[in-house]
CSV table of C-alpha atoms and ligand atoms in Angstrom, one decimal:
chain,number,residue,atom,x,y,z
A,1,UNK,CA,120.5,96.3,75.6
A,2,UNK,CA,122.5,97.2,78.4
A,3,UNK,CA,125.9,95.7,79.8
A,4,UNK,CA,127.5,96.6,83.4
A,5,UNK,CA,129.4,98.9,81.9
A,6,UNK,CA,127.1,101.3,80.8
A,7,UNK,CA,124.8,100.5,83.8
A,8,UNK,CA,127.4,102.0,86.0
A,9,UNK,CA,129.1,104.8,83.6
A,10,UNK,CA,124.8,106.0,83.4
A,11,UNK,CA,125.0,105.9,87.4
A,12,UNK,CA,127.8,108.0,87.8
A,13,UNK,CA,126.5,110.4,85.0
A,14,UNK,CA,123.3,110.7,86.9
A,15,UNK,CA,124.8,110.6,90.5
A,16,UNK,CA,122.0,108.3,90.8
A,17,UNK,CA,121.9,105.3,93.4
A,18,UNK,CA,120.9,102.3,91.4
A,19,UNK,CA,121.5,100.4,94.4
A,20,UNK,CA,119.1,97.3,92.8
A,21,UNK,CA,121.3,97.2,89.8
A,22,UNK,CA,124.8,96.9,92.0
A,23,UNK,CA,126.8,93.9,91.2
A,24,UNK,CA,125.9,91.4,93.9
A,25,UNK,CA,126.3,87.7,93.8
A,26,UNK,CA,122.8,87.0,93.8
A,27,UNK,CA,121.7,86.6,90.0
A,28,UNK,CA,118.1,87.9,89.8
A,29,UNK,CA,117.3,89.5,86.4
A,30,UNK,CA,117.4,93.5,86.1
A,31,UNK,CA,113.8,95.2,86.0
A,32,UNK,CA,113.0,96.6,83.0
A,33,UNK,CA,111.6,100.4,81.6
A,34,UNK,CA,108.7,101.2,80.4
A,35,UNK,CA,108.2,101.8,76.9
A,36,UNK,CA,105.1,101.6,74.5
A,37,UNK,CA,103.7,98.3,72.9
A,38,UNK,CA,104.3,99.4,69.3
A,39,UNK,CA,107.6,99.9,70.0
A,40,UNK,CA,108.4,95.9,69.8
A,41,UNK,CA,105.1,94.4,69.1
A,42,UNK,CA,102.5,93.9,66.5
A,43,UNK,CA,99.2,92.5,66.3
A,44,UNK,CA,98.7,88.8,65.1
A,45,UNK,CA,95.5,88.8,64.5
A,46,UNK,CA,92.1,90.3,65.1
A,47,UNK,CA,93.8,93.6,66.0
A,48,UNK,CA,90.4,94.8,66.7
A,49,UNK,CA,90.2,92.6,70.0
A,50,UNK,CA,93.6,95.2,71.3
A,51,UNK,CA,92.5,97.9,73.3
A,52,UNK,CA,95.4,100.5,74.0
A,53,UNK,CA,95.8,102.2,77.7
A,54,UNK,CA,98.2,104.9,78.6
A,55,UNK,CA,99.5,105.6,75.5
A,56,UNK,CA,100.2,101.9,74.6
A,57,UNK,CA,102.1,101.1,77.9
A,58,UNK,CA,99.3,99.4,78.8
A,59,UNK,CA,97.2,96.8,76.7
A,60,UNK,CA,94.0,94.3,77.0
A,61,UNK,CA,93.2,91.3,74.8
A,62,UNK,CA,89.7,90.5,74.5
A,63,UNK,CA,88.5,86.7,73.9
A,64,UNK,CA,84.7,86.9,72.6
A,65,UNK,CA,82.0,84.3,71.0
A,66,UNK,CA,83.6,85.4,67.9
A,67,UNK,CA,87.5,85.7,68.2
A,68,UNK,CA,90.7,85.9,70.7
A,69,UNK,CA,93.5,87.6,69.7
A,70,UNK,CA,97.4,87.8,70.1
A,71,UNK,CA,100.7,90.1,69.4
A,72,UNK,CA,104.1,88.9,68.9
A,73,UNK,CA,107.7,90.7,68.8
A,74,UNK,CA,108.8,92.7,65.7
A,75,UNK,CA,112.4,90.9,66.0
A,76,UNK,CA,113.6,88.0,66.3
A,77,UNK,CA,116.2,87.3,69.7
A,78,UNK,CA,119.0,85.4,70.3
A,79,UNK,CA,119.4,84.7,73.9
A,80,UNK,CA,118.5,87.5,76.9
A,81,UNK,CA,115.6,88.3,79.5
A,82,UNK,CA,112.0,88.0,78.2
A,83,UNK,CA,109.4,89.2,80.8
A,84,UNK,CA,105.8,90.3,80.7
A,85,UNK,CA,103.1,91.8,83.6
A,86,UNK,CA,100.2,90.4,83.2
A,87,UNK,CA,96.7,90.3,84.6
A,88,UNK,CA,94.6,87.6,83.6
A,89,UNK,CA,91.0,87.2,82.9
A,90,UNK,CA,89.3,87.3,86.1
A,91,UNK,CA,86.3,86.0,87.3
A,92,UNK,CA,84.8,82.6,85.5
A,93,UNK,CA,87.7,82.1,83.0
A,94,UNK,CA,86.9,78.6,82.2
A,95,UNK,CA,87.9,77.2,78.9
A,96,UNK,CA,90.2,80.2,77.9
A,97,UNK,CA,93.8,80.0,77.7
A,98,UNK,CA,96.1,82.5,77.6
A,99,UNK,CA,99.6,81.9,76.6
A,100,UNK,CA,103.2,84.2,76.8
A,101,UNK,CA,105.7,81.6,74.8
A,102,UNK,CA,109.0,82.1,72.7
A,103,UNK,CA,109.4,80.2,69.6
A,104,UNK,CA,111.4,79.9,66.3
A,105,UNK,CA,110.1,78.8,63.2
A,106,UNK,CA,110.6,75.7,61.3
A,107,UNK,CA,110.0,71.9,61.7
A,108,UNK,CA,112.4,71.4,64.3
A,109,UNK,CA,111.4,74.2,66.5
A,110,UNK,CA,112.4,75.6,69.7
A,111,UNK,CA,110.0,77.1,71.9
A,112,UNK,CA,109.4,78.0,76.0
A,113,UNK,CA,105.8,78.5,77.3
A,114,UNK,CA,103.7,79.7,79.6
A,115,UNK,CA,100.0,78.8,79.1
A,116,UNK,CA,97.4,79.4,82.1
A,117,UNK,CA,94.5,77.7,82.0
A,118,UNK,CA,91.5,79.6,83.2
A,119,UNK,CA,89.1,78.3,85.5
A,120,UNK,CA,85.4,79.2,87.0
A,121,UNK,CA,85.3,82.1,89.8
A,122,UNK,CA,87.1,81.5,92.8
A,123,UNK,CA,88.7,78.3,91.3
A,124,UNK,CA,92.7,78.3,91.0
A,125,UNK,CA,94.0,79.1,87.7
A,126,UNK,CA,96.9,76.3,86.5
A,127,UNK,CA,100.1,77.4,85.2
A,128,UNK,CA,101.5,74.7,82.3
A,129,UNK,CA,105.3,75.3,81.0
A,130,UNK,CA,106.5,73.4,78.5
A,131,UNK,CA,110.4,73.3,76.7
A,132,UNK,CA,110.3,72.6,72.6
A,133,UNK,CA,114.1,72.3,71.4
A,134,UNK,CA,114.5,70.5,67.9
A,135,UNK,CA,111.0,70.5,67.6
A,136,UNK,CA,110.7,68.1,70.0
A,137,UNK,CA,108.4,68.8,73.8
A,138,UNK,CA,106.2,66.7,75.5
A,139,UNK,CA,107.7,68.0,78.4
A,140,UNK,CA,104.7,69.4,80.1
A,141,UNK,CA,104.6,71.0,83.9
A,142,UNK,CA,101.5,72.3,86.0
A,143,UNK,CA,101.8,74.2,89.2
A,144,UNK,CA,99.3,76.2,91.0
A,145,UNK,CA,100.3,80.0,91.2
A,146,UNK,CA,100.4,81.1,95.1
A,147,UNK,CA,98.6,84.3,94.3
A,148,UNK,CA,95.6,85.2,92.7
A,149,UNK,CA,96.9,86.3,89.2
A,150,UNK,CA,93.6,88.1,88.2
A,151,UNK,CA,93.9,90.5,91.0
A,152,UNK,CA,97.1,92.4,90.2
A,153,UNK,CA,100.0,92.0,87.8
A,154,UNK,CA,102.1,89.7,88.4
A,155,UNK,CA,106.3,89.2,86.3
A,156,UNK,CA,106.6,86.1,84.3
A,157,UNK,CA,110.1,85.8,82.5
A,158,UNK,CA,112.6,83.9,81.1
A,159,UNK,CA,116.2,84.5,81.0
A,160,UNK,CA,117.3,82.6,78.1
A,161,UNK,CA,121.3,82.0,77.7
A,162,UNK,CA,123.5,78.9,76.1
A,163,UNK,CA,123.9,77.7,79.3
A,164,UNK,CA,120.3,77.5,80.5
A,165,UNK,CA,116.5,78.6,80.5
A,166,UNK,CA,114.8,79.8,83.5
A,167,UNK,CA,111.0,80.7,84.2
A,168,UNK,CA,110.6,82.5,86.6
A,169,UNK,CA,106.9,83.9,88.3
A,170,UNK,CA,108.1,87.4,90.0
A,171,UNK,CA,111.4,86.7,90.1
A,172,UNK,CA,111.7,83.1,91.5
A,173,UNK,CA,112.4,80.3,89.5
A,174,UNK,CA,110.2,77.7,88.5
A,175,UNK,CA,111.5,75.7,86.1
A,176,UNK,CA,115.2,75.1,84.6
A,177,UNK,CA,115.9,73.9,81.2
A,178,UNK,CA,120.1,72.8,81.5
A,179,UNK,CA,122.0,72.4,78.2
A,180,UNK,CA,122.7,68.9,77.9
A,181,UNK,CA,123.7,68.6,74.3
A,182,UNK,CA,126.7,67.1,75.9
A,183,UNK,CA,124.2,63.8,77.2
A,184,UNK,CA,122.6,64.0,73.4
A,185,UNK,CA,119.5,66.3,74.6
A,186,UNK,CA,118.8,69.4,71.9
A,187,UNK,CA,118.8,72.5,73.0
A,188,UNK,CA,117.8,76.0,71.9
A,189,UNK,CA,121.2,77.3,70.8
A,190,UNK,CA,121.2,78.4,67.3
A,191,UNK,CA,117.8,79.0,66.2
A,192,UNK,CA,116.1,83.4,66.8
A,193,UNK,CA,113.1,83.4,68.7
A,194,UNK,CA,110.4,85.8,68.6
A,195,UNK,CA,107.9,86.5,71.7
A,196,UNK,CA,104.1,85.7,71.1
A,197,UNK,CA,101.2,85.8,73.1
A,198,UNK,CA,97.6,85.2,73.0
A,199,UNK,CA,94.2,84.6,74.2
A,200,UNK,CA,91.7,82.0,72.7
A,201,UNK,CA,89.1,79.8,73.5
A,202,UNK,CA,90.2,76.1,74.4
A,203,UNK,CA,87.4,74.7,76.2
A,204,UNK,CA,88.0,71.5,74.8
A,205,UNK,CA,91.0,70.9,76.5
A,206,UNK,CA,91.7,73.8,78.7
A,207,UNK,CA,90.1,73.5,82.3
A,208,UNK,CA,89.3,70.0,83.7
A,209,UNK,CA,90.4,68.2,80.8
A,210,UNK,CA,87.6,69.9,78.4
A,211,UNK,CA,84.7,69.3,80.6
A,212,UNK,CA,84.3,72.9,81.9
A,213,UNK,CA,83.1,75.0,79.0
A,214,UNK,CA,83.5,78.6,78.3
A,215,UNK,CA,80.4,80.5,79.5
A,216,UNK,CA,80.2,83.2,76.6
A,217,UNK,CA,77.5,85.5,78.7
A,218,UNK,CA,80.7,86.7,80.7
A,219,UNK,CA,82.3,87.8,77.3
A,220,UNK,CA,84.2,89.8,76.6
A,221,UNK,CA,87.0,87.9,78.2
A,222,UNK,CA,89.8,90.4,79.3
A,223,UNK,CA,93.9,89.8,80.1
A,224,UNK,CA,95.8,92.9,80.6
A,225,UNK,CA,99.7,93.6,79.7
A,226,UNK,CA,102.0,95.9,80.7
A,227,UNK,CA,105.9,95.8,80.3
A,228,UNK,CA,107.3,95.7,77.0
A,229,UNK,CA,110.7,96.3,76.7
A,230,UNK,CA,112.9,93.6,75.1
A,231,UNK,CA,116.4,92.7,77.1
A,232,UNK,CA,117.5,90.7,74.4
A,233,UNK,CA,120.0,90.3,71.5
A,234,UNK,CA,118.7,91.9,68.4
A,235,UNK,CA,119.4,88.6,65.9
A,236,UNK,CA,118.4,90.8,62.8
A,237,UNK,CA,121.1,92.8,63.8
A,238,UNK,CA,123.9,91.3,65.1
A,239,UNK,CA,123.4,87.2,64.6
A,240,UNK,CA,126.5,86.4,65.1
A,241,UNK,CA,127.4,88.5,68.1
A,242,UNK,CA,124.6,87.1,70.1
A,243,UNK,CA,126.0,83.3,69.7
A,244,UNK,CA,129.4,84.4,70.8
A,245,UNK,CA,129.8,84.7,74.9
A,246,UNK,CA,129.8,88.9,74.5
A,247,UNK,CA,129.7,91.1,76.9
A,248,UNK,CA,125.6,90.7,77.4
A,249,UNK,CA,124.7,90.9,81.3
A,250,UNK,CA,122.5,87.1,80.2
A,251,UNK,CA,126.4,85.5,79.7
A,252,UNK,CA,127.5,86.7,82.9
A,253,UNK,CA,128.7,83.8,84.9
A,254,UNK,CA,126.2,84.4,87.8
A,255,UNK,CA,123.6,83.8,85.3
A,256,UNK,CA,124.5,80.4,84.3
A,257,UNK,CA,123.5,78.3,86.8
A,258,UNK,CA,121.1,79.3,89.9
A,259,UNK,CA,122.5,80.3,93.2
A,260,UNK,CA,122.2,78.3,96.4
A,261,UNK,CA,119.1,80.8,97.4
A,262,UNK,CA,117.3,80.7,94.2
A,263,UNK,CA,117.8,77.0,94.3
A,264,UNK,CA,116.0,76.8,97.3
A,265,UNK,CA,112.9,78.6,95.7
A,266,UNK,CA,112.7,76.3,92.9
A,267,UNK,CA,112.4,73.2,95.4
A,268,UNK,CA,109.6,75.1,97.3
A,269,UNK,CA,107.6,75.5,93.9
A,270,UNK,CA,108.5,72.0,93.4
A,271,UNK,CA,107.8,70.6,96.6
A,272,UNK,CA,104.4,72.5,97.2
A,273,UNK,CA,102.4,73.6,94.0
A,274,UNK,CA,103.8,70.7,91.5
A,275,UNK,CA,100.4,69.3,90.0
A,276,UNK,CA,102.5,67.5,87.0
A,277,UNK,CA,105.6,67.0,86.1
A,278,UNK,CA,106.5,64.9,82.6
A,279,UNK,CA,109.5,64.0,84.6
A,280,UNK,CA,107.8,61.8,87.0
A,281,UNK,CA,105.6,60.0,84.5
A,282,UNK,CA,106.7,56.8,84.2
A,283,UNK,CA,103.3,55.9,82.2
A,284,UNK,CA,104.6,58.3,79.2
A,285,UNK,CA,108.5,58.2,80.2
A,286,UNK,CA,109.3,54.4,81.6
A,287,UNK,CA,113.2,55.8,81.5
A,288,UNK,CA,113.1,59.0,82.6
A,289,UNK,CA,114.3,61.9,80.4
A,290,UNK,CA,118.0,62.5,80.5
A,291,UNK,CA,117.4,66.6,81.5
A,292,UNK,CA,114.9,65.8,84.1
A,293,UNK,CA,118.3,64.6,86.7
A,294,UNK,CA,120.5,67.4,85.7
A,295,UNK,CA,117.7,70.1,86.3
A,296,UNK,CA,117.0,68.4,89.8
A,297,UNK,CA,113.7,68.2,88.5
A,298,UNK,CA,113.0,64.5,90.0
B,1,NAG,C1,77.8,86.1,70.5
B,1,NAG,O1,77.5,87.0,71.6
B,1,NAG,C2,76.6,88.0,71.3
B,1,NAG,C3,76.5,88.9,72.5
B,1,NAG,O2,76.3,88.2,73.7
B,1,NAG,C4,75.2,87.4,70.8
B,1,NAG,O3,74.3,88.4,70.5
B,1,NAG,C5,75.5,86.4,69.7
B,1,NAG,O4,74.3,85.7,69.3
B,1,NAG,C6,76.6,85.4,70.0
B,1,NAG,N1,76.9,84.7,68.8
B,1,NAG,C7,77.1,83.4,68.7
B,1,NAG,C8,77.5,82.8,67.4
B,1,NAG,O5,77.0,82.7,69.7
B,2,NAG,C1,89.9,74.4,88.3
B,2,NAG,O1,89.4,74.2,89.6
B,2,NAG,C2,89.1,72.9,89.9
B,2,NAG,C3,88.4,72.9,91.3
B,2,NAG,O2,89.2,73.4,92.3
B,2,NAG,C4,90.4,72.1,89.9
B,2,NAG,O3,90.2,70.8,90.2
B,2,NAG,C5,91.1,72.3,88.6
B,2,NAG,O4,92.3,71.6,88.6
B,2,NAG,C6,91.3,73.7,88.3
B,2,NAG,N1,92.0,74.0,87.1
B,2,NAG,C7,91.9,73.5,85.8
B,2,NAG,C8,92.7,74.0,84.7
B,2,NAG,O5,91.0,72.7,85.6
């Protein structure tokens, strides 16, 4: 919950050189603080399978023959910047999935996802997104990650305003969601979303369409978190605020559209680790959806 304002008033308090925090033209979203996982998440279930690090700054979900397990956000938000570090499972992670989404609730539902699909040792994990609004998806990506994600923590965010959703993977976009209510398309405008995020056994689906099944001798399966403060409006507190264009840093006009730069990274994920893209399925979409032009996604 901070705005330039306080950013820079804190600076000069501090004499501090926040030089990563200036106002430049380039729209990159703020790193975050540290702060413990209780502080804005809960268990979802099996709260046995959460081990606690570092006095909950740190966290690992276990998947095991018996159950995953998964946390989601106290509150509910209303546009901001949603990031995680994670560390997946490593090693042979076939048929697990784990998953770092935001949804509402309801029947016509708005979520954003991340799911990675786990895969046998040495095999690249695959990273699907996927953009609910209305309660209406099917619109499924797949990239590889350029990076080992088991090795190290990696960033993966989303900077959620009403003029767009980004995912980024350590700060470079990989995905844009545009509003295009104006061409008829739904999007997630209106409706609080809570963070959730989980690891379970899919091995029916998960790695090479189902045929790859989860080796339980490597149990426990293990996905480490870190990172858990929450740059976001508070829509149990302030509702009404958060639809408004306040003075959040998310509404800033160099975060409602990509820069020239940024645009270039997201046509180098395109270009080189696309695996699927809804947009380009003619099989499933014979017109192709209306979002998929304005996003420059085909
Ligand atoms: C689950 O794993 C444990 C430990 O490897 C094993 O003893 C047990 O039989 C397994 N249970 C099932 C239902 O597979
Ligand atoms: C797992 O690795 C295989 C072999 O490299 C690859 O074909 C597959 O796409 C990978 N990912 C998944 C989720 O199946």
């Amino acid at each position: 919950m901070v705005d330039y304002g306080s950013v820079h008033r804190l600076c000069l308090l501090l004499v501090c050189c926040f030089s990563s925090i200036s106002m430049t033209t380039s729209a990159t979203p703020k790193k975050a603080m540290t702060v413990p996982f209780s502080n804005n998440y809960i268990p979802t279930w099996s709260s046995d399978h959460i081990k606690y690090f570092n006095g909950g700054n740190e966290i690992q979900l276990n998947l095991d023959n018996f159950t995953g397990t998964g946390f989601h956000s106290k509150e509910s938000y209303l546009f901001g910047y949603f990031h995680m570090h994670i560390k997946l499972v490593a090693g042979d992670s076939a048929g697990t999935v784990t998953a770092f989404y935001l949804s509402s609730n309801g029947n016509e539902h708005d979520e954003v996802d991340f799911e990675f699909l786990g895969n046998r040792t040495g095999e690249p994990y695959i990273l699907q997104t996927n953009v609910f609004t209305g309660g209406v998806g099917n619109r499924e990506q797949r990239i590889y990650l350029w990076f080992d994600p088991t090795a190290n923590y990696h960033t993966y965010s989303v900077l959620w305003n009403s003029y767009l959703i980004t995912f980024f993977v350590d700060d470079i976009p990989i995905r844009i969601f545009k509003n295009t209510e104006n061409l008829g398309v739904k999007f997630a405008s209106e409706q609080p979303m809570k963070l959730y995020s989980s690891l379970w056994n899919a091995d029916d689906w998960a790695t090479r369409g189902g045929l790859e099944k989860t080796d339980w001798s490597k149990a426990p399966f293990v996905a480490s978190y870190k990172g858990f403060y929450i740059d976001a409006c508070d829509a149990t507190l302030d509702d009404e605020y958060c639809e408004t264009e306040g003075k959040k840093w998310w509404n800033q006009k160099e975060y409602r559209d990509l820069d020239a730069a940024q645009y270039r990274r997201l046509m180098w994920v395109h270009r080189k680790f696309t695996i699927y893209n809804y947009c380009t399925d003619k099989a499933r979409f014979p017109k192709k959806p209306i979002e998929c032009k304005v996003n420059k996604d085909a």
